[in-house]
Structures are given as C-alpha cells and as structure tokens.
Short mmCIF file of C-alpha atoms in Angstrom, two decimals:
data_model
loop_
_atom_site.label_atom_id
_atom_site.label_comp_id
_atom_site.label_asym_id
_atom_site.label_seq_id
_atom_site.Cartn_x
_atom_site.Cartn_y
_atom_site.Cartn_z
CA UNK C 1 10.82 18.63 -2.89
CA UNK C 2 12.11 15.62 -4.75
CA UNK C 3 13.68 12.91 -2.67
CA UNK C 4 16.33 11.49 -4.99
CA UNK C 5 18.78 9.12 -3.40
CA UNK C 6 21.91 8.01 -5.25
CA UNK C 7 22.44 4.96 -3.08
CA UNK C 8 22.64 1.18 -3.52
CA UNK C 9 19.62 -0.85 -2.53
CA UNK C 10 21.01 -2.04 0.76
CA UNK C 11 21.62 1.54 1.91
CA UNK C 12 17.90 1.88 2.61
CA UNK C 13 18.75 0.17 5.87
CA UNK C 14 20.66 3.27 6.91
CA UNK C 15 17.60 5.50 6.57
CA UNK C 16 16.06 4.33 9.84
CA UNK C 17 13.03 2.68 8.25
CA UNK C 18 13.02 -0.51 10.31
CA UNK C 19 11.43 -1.06 13.69
CA UNK C 20 12.33 -3.38 16.51
CA UNK C 21 9.51 -5.86 16.72
CA UNK C 22 7.70 -6.36 19.99
CA UNK C 23 8.90 -9.45 21.89
CA UNK C 24 5.68 -11.31 21.11
CA UNK C 25 5.95 -10.81 17.32
CA UNK C 26 7.67 -13.57 15.37
CA UNK C 27 8.45 -13.85 11.66
CA UNK C 28 8.74 -17.30 10.11
CA UNK C 29 9.85 -17.97 6.51
CA UNK C 30 7.72 -20.49 4.63
CA UNK C 31 7.36 -21.54 0.99
CA UNK C 32 6.90 -18.34 -0.98
CA UNK C 33 5.94 -16.24 2.03
CA UNK C 34 6.89 -14.95 5.46
CA UNK C 35 4.34 -15.50 8.23
CA UNK C 36 3.99 -12.87 10.94
CA UNK C 37 2.52 -13.96 14.26
CA UNK C 38 1.54 -11.98 17.31
CA UNK C 39 1.73 -14.43 20.16
CA UNK C 40 0.54 -17.70 18.64
CA UNK C 41 -1.91 -16.08 16.19
CA UNK C 42 -1.25 -15.22 12.55
CA UNK C 43 -1.34 -11.48 11.94
CA UNK C 44 -0.35 -11.43 8.26
CA UNK C 45 1.83 -13.09 5.63
CA UNK C 46 4.07 -11.51 3.02
CA UNK C 47 3.47 -13.45 -0.22
CA UNK C 48 6.18 -13.11 -2.88
CA UNK C 49 6.00 -16.23 -5.08
CA UNK C 50 3.33 -17.27 -7.60
CA UNK C 51 1.78 -13.79 -7.48
CA UNK C 52 2.16 -10.99 -10.09
CA UNK C 53 3.23 -8.64 -7.29
CA UNK C 54 4.03 -9.14 -3.59
CA UNK C 55 1.13 -8.75 -1.17
CA UNK C 56 0.37 -8.90 2.54
CA UNK C 57 -2.53 -11.28 3.14
CA UNK C 58 -4.47 -11.97 5.26
CA UNK C 59 -4.37 -9.08 7.73
CA UNK C 60 -6.14 -10.21 10.89
CA UNK C 61 -7.54 -8.45 13.91
CA UNK C 62 -6.88 -9.72 17.45
CA UNK C 63 -9.79 -12.17 17.24
CA UNK C 64 -8.75 -13.47 13.81
CA UNK C 65 -11.20 -11.38 11.77
CA UNK C 66 -9.88 -10.67 8.27
CA UNK C 67 -9.52 -6.94 7.60
CA UNK C 68 -8.70 -7.06 3.88
CA UNK C 69 -10.70 -8.54 1.01
CA UNK C 70 -10.34 -12.26 0.34
CA UNK C 71 -10.28 -12.02 -3.49
CA UNK C 72 -7.98 -12.48 -5.40
CA UNK C 73 -5.64 -14.03 -2.81
CA UNK C 74 -8.35 -16.62 -2.26
CA UNK C 75 -11.41 -17.54 -4.26
CA UNK C 76 -14.32 -15.24 -3.53
CA UNK C 77 -17.10 -16.89 -1.56
CA UNK C 78 -20.69 -16.75 -2.89
CA UNK C 79 -21.90 -13.16 -2.61
CA UNK C 80 -18.40 -11.65 -2.35
CA UNK C 81 -17.02 -9.26 -4.96
CA UNK C 82 -14.47 -10.43 -7.51
CA UNK C 83 -13.77 -7.19 -9.37
CA UNK C 84 -10.31 -5.69 -9.87
CA UNK C 85 -8.19 -8.84 -9.65
CA UNK C 86 -5.12 -6.62 -9.15
CA UNK C 87 -6.30 -5.29 -5.75
CA UNK C 88 -4.26 -7.76 -3.70
CA UNK C 89 -5.05 -7.02 -0.06
CA UNK C 90 -2.05 -4.73 0.73
CA UNK C 91 0.30 -3.97 -2.18
CA UNK C 92 2.39 -1.46 -4.13
CA UNK C 93 1.98 -0.83 -7.87
CA UNK C 94 2.10 1.64 -10.75
CA UNK C 95 0.06 1.46 -13.95
CA UNK C 96 2.38 3.34 -16.34
CA UNK C 97 6.17 3.18 -16.02
CA UNK C 98 8.12 4.45 -19.03
CA UNK C 99 11.60 3.11 -19.70
CA UNK C 100 14.55 4.87 -21.33
CA UNK C 101 13.43 3.72 -24.79
CA UNK C 102 10.01 5.30 -24.31
CA UNK C 103 8.12 2.04 -23.86
CA UNK C 104 5.43 2.02 -21.15
CA UNK C 105 4.98 -0.91 -18.76
CA UNK C 106 2.14 -1.79 -16.37
CA UNK C 107 3.06 -2.84 -12.83
CA UNK C 108 -0.40 -2.26 -11.32
CA UNK C 109 -2.72 -4.39 -13.43
CA UNK C 110 -2.64 -8.15 -13.80
CA UNK C 111 -3.59 -9.01 -17.36
CA UNK C 112 -2.01 -10.24 -20.58
CA UNK C 113 -0.35 -6.85 -21.13
CA UNK C 114 1.07 -6.37 -17.62
CA UNK C 115 4.57 -6.82 -16.30
CA UNK C 116 5.38 -8.42 -12.96
CA UNK C 117 7.12 -7.50 -9.72
CA UNK C 118 9.48 -10.44 -9.26
CA UNK C 119 11.13 -10.93 -5.89
CA UNK C 120 14.91 -11.32 -6.09
CA UNK C 121 15.49 -11.91 -2.37
CA UNK C 122 13.69 -11.89 0.97
CA UNK C 123 15.37 -11.78 4.35
CA UNK C 124 14.00 -11.71 7.88
CA UNK C 125 16.06 -9.15 9.77
CA UNK C 126 17.24 -9.48 13.36
CA UNK C 127 15.11 -6.45 14.28
CA UNK C 128 11.94 -8.29 13.22
CA UNK C 129 11.47 -6.68 9.82
CA UNK C 130 11.29 -8.09 6.29
CA UNK C 131 13.90 -6.88 3.79
CA UNK C 132 12.82 -7.68 0.23
CA UNK C 133 14.43 -6.80 -3.09
CA UNK C 134 12.19 -6.81 -6.14
CA UNK C 135 12.74 -6.52 -9.88
CA UNK C 136 10.14 -4.92 -12.13
CA UNK C 137 10.08 -7.21 -15.16
CA UNK C 138 8.48 -6.33 -18.49
CA UNK C 139 6.00 -8.55 -20.29
CA UNK C 140 8.96 -9.76 -22.37
CA UNK C 141 10.88 -10.68 -19.20
CA UNK C 142 13.37 -7.80 -19.23
CA UNK C 143 14.16 -5.73 -16.10
CA UNK C 144 12.77 -2.19 -16.17
CA UNK C 145 13.44 -1.03 -12.59
CA UNK C 146 13.82 -2.43 -9.08
CA UNK C 147 12.83 -1.69 -5.51
CA UNK C 148 13.85 -2.40 -1.95
CA UNK C 149 11.20 -2.86 0.73
CA UNK C 150 11.46 -2.91 4.50
CA UNK C 151 8.28 -4.01 6.25
CA UNK C 152 7.91 -3.93 10.04
CA UNK C 153 5.12 -4.90 12.40
CA UNK C 154 3.82 -3.68 15.74
CA UNK C 155 1.09 -4.32 18.28
CA UNK C 156 -0.08 -2.39 21.31
CA UNK C 157 -3.11 -1.37 23.34
CA UNK C 158 -4.42 0.92 20.58
CA UNK C 159 -4.12 -1.46 17.65
CA UNK C 160 -1.73 -3.15 15.25
CA UNK C 161 0.64 -1.57 12.74
CA UNK C 162 2.43 -2.39 9.51
CA UNK C 163 5.22 0.00 8.53
CA UNK C 164 6.03 -0.19 4.81
CA UNK C 165 9.08 1.57 3.34
CA UNK C 166 9.80 1.22 -0.37
CA UNK C 167 12.67 2.68 -2.39
CA UNK C 168 12.18 2.58 -6.17
CA UNK C 169 15.44 2.32 -8.12
CA UNK C 170 16.14 3.34 -11.71
CA UNK C 171 18.44 0.36 -11.90
CA UNK C 172 18.39 -0.29 -15.65
CA UNK C 173 18.19 3.24 -17.04
CA UNK C 174 16.07 6.37 -16.84
CA UNK C 175 12.42 5.78 -15.93
CA UNK C 176 9.32 7.95 -15.71
CA UNK C 177 6.69 7.08 -13.13
CA UNK C 178 3.88 8.51 -15.21
CA UNK C 179 0.76 10.41 -14.21
CA UNK C 180 -1.94 7.88 -13.39
CA UNK C 181 -4.64 7.41 -10.78
CA UNK C 182 -3.72 3.71 -10.50
CA UNK C 183 -0.47 3.88 -8.57
CA UNK C 184 1.08 3.86 -5.13
CA UNK C 185 0.63 2.05 -1.84
CA UNK C 186 -2.79 0.44 -1.65
CA UNK C 187 -5.15 -1.78 0.29
CA UNK C 188 -8.61 -3.24 -0.35
CA UNK C 189 -11.06 -3.69 2.53
CA UNK C 190 -13.74 -6.41 2.75
CA UNK C 191 -17.07 -5.72 1.01
CA UNK C 192 -18.90 -5.24 4.29
CA UNK C 193 -16.54 -2.38 5.25
CA UNK C 194 -17.14 -0.47 2.01
CA UNK C 195 -19.01 2.82 1.79
CA UNK C 196 -20.69 1.41 -1.33
CA UNK C 197 -19.29 -1.93 -2.54
CA UNK C 198 -19.34 -3.30 -6.05
CA UNK C 199 -21.80 -6.15 -6.42
CA UNK C 200 -25.44 -6.93 -5.81
CA UNK C 201 -27.99 -4.62 -4.26
CA UNK C 202 -28.02 -6.98 -1.26
CA UNK C 203 -24.25 -6.60 -0.86
CA UNK C 204 -24.58 -2.82 -0.83
CA UNK C 205 -27.53 -2.99 1.54
CA UNK C 206 -25.61 -5.05 4.09
CA UNK C 207 -22.40 -2.99 3.95
CA UNK C 208 -21.58 -0.37 6.58
CA UNK C 209 -18.48 1.61 5.78
CA UNK C 210 -16.96 5.02 6.45
CA UNK C 211 -14.06 7.03 5.07
CA UNK C 212 -12.44 9.99 6.78
CA UNK C 213 -9.29 11.95 6.00
CA UNK C 214 -7.06 14.21 8.08
CA UNK C 215 -8.73 17.32 6.64
CA UNK C 216 -12.22 16.28 7.77
CA UNK C 217 -13.46 15.09 4.36
CA UNK C 218 -15.72 12.02 4.54
CA UNK C 219 -17.05 9.26 2.31
CA UNK C 220 -16.51 9.11 -1.43
CA UNK C 221 -15.43 12.77 -1.41
CA UNK C 222 -12.03 11.61 -0.08
CA UNK C 223 -11.14 10.55 -3.62
CA UNK C 224 -8.39 12.68 -5.11
CA UNK C 225 -8.01 14.89 -2.05
CA UNK C 226 -4.62 15.59 -0.46
CA UNK C 227 -4.31 14.55 3.18
CA UNK C 228 -1.84 13.24 5.75
CA UNK C 229 -3.94 10.14 6.30
CA UNK C 230 -7.13 8.36 5.27
CA UNK C 231 -9.14 6.06 7.52
CA UNK C 232 -11.42 3.30 6.19
CA UNK C 233 -13.64 1.66 8.80
CA UNK C 234 -16.80 -0.46 8.83
CA UNK C 235 -18.50 -3.65 9.91
CA UNK C 236 -16.73 -6.98 9.53
CA UNK C 237 -18.44 -10.07 10.92
CA UNK C 238 -20.62 -7.81 13.05
CA UNK C 239 -17.66 -5.87 14.51
CA UNK C 240 -16.74 -2.25 13.75
CA UNK C 241 -13.06 -2.19 12.71
CA UNK C 242 -10.85 0.09 10.67
CA UNK C 243 -7.50 0.82 9.06
CA UNK C 244 -5.74 4.15 8.59
CA UNK C 245 -2.88 4.71 6.17
CA UNK C 246 -0.38 7.40 7.20
CA UNK C 247 1.73 9.35 4.70
CA UNK C 248 5.10 10.35 6.16
CA UNK C 249 6.02 14.07 5.97
CA UNK C 250 9.34 13.20 4.31
CA UNK C 251 7.58 11.43 1.42
CA UNK C 252 7.70 13.15 -1.99
CA UNK C 253 4.86 15.63 -2.59
CA UNK C 254 3.52 15.27 0.94
CA UNK C 255 0.67 15.36 1.72
CA UNK C 256 -0.20 12.78 -0.89
CA UNK C 257 -3.41 12.60 -2.87
CA UNK C 258 -5.58 9.52 -2.35
CA UNK C 259 -7.16 7.13 -4.83
CA UNK C 260 -9.76 6.31 -2.18
CA UNK C 261 -12.83 4.58 -3.59
CA UNK C 262 -16.21 3.96 -1.97
CA UNK C 263 -16.03 0.31 -3.14
CA UNK C 264 -13.08 -0.50 -0.88
CA UNK C 265 -9.80 0.47 -2.56
CA UNK C 266 -7.55 3.04 -0.94
CA UNK C 267 -4.12 4.01 -2.28
CA UNK C 268 -1.72 6.83 -1.45
CA UNK C 269 -0.86 8.23 -4.87
CA UNK C 270 1.33 11.28 -5.60
CA UNK C 271 1.30 10.61 -9.35
CA UNK C 272 -2.34 11.09 -10.44
CA UNK C 273 -2.38 14.89 -10.56
CA UNK C 274 -4.23 15.25 -13.86
CA UNK C 275 -6.98 12.92 -12.64
CA UNK C 276 -7.31 14.25 -9.11
CA UNK C 277 -6.86 17.95 -9.94
CA UNK C 278 -8.54 17.71 -13.38
CA UNK C 279 -5.54 19.22 -15.15
CA UNK C 280 -5.20 19.38 -18.96
CA UNK C 281 -1.54 18.28 -18.86
CA UNK C 282 -1.43 14.48 -19.12
CA UNK C 283 2.08 14.52 -17.68
CA UNK C 284 1.37 16.79 -14.69
CA UNK C 285 2.11 14.06 -12.14
CA UNK C 286 5.11 12.50 -13.86
CA UNK C 287 8.16 11.74 -11.74
CA UNK C 288 11.44 11.15 -13.58
CA UNK C 289 14.35 9.15 -12.18
CA UNK C 290 17.70 9.15 -13.94
CA UNK C 291 19.69 5.93 -14.00
CA UNK C 292 21.07 5.22 -10.55
CA UNK C 293 18.58 7.43 -8.72
CA UNK C 294 16.03 6.21 -6.16
CA UNK C 295 12.73 7.50 -4.83
CA UNK C 296 11.74 6.56 -1.29
CA UNK C 297 8.31 6.35 0.34
CA UNK C 298 7.31 5.45 3.85
CA UNK C 299 3.83 4.56 5.12
CA UNK C 300 2.16 3.17 8.21
CA UNK C 301 -1.04 1.13 8.22
CA UNK C 302 -2.74 1.42 11.58
CA UNK C 303 -5.36 -1.26 12.25
CA UNK C 304 -7.84 -0.36 14.99
CA UNK C 305 -11.21 -1.14 16.54
CA UNK C 306 -14.22 1.13 16.15
CA UNK C 307 -15.11 3.81 13.65
CA UNK C 308 -12.26 6.15 12.73
CA UNK C 309 -11.90 8.89 15.33
CA UNK C 310 -10.00 11.93 14.01
CA UNK C 311 -8.49 12.95 17.35
CA UNK C 312 -7.30 9.44 18.21
CA UNK C 313 -5.90 8.87 14.73
CA UNK C 314 -4.11 12.21 14.74
CA UNK C 315 -2.50 11.29 18.07
CA UNK C 316 -1.23 8.04 16.57
CA UNK C 317 0.01 9.89 13.50
CA UNK C 318 1.95 12.47 15.51
CA UNK C 319 3.56 9.76 17.59
CA UNK C 320 4.67 8.01 14.43
CA UNK C 321 6.23 11.10 12.83
CA UNK C 322 7.82 12.44 16.04
CA UNK C 323 11.59 12.95 15.57
CA UNK C 324 12.37 10.90 18.69
CA UNK C 325 10.86 7.70 17.34
CA UNK C 326 7.76 6.02 16.07
#
C-alpha cells in the first residue's frame, strides 16, 4: 500500500521516527559534519558539505575498526578498491527521478551528468538525533524535489545501531521515482568483508565475506530477492564483524527487494522491479508522487560482532518493529 503523506517537512517529527540517545552518546556539530561519539570514541560522522550527497562515514566498531569502505570518502590505500565512486559508505540515492516536465535526473551517480543532494539545514535534536533537510538539485542548479531525514544512534550489549528515516517530498511539482536497480538506502562494506570484491586476484583471495537474508538466501543469490533484512558480515583487520539492514514493515512495498552485490554494496530498493523480477515493463517499479505528497521510509542498520546469525538477527528485528518501542 502506498504511503503518501500530505504533510510539511517538519511533520516527520510527529511520526515517531526519532530515538532518545543513550546517555553515553554525544553529537557534536563541526564544519560540514556532525560527529557522533559513544563515550569518548568516534562512532560515525554525518557529512553534508563538499559531497555530492550526504553520507555517514566512518562507521566504527567498539575497538575503532572501520566497518564501511574508505573510498571515496578518503583516498583508497594501495590494494584497496576504488570502483563506484558514488558508493559513499552509508547513503541514500536514486538514479532516475523524473520531474513534471518529463526530464530525468540522477541523484545516485556522481559524474558530469548527475545532480546533487544539497543540504538546506542540519540540526542536532535534544533527543540525540540529527534532523536534516535536503534539496535535490538538478545539474542546472534547479530544485527537483526535497527530503527530510532523521538519523538516530544507539549502543548496547548486542551491538550498535543507526536508525535512518527519510521522507521524500514532491516539493516542486509531480515527480516519478523511476524503476531502477540503483536506488534506495545503501551501504558499502570494506573489501575484506566482501563475498567477492572488485579488484586484484589477491584482494579476492584475502577476502572473507558472507551475505544472508531473512528468508535464508545466502551469498550473491541475495541480489534482487525480497526480504525483511539482509546481513553482510566478514573479516575486517582479522576480526569477524557484520552489519544488517532492517526494512520496517510500514515501508512502501515491504518487504523490499535488495540490490545486494557480492562486491560489497547493499541497498534496500523497492523501485528496481523490472531488474530484480526480470519484467518486460520498464516502468514496473515506478512510484509517482503528486506535488505536495511525500513518501516515507524507515531503516535500521545493526552493527554486530561475528558472522550473521539468523536467530539473533531476527530477535533484534522483532524488538525494533515491536509496537511498544524499538
């Protein structure tokens, strides 16, 4: 069922998508970013200036180990992959967004033909969340759409969490979020965590990675499948770590399909129906918003130690979606 919300941007706050941060989590605004610390250690930073789209980077485990790929937020070290410059750690994007005039804009890629997600405002909330408002600007510098994001953070005995709610607004006129496999909420894991990373034979030889979804599908076969969650785990600096992305039951077209690649990308994508289901209709996954309408998504990224365990992950998922809280 379509989730169309005729509400102003700020009304997303009324939807219950923010969390009270744990007492030991602090958010500190800095130049072009917001730093998130657990205790005295950096967990992640929300970067919103001098980037084509906002991104969370780095994302660190309790011992400081980076759990997302370095490139392109930092220069790739010798031997590291530098493919897909648009895979910015943890991000939201959409490859084909059609405006009311029928022109199509790219808010996934980062090349000479792409638009940009330009941050209009960022505020650290009293509850320990980030409230960000973003404009989707065309290559010519004209607004096409907008979004509101609320990002919250958690830590506990079972791992660390990032809750990411985004409401997409048809602020300028009708838009079509077109059928494409390159869309949605995504992350990119380090090369060593990949099932089969891009790069040299040595890189692939040294990698140890696993994918698992809520339906029991594993490895590269997770691509295009519908599931409540997908887990990506593997070795990083000699430690077995992982991240699971949860798709909330109230999200449009739940359970989502997944653009989950063996080389390290994973995105929750409801739009790529013709790709994932091999349909002849190029517009099968299109989602139309009339001017003034909004489309809301909510995800949790659950960062954990060890290889993904279906029972443990499912327990975490059910706790998150329980009506009494998260």
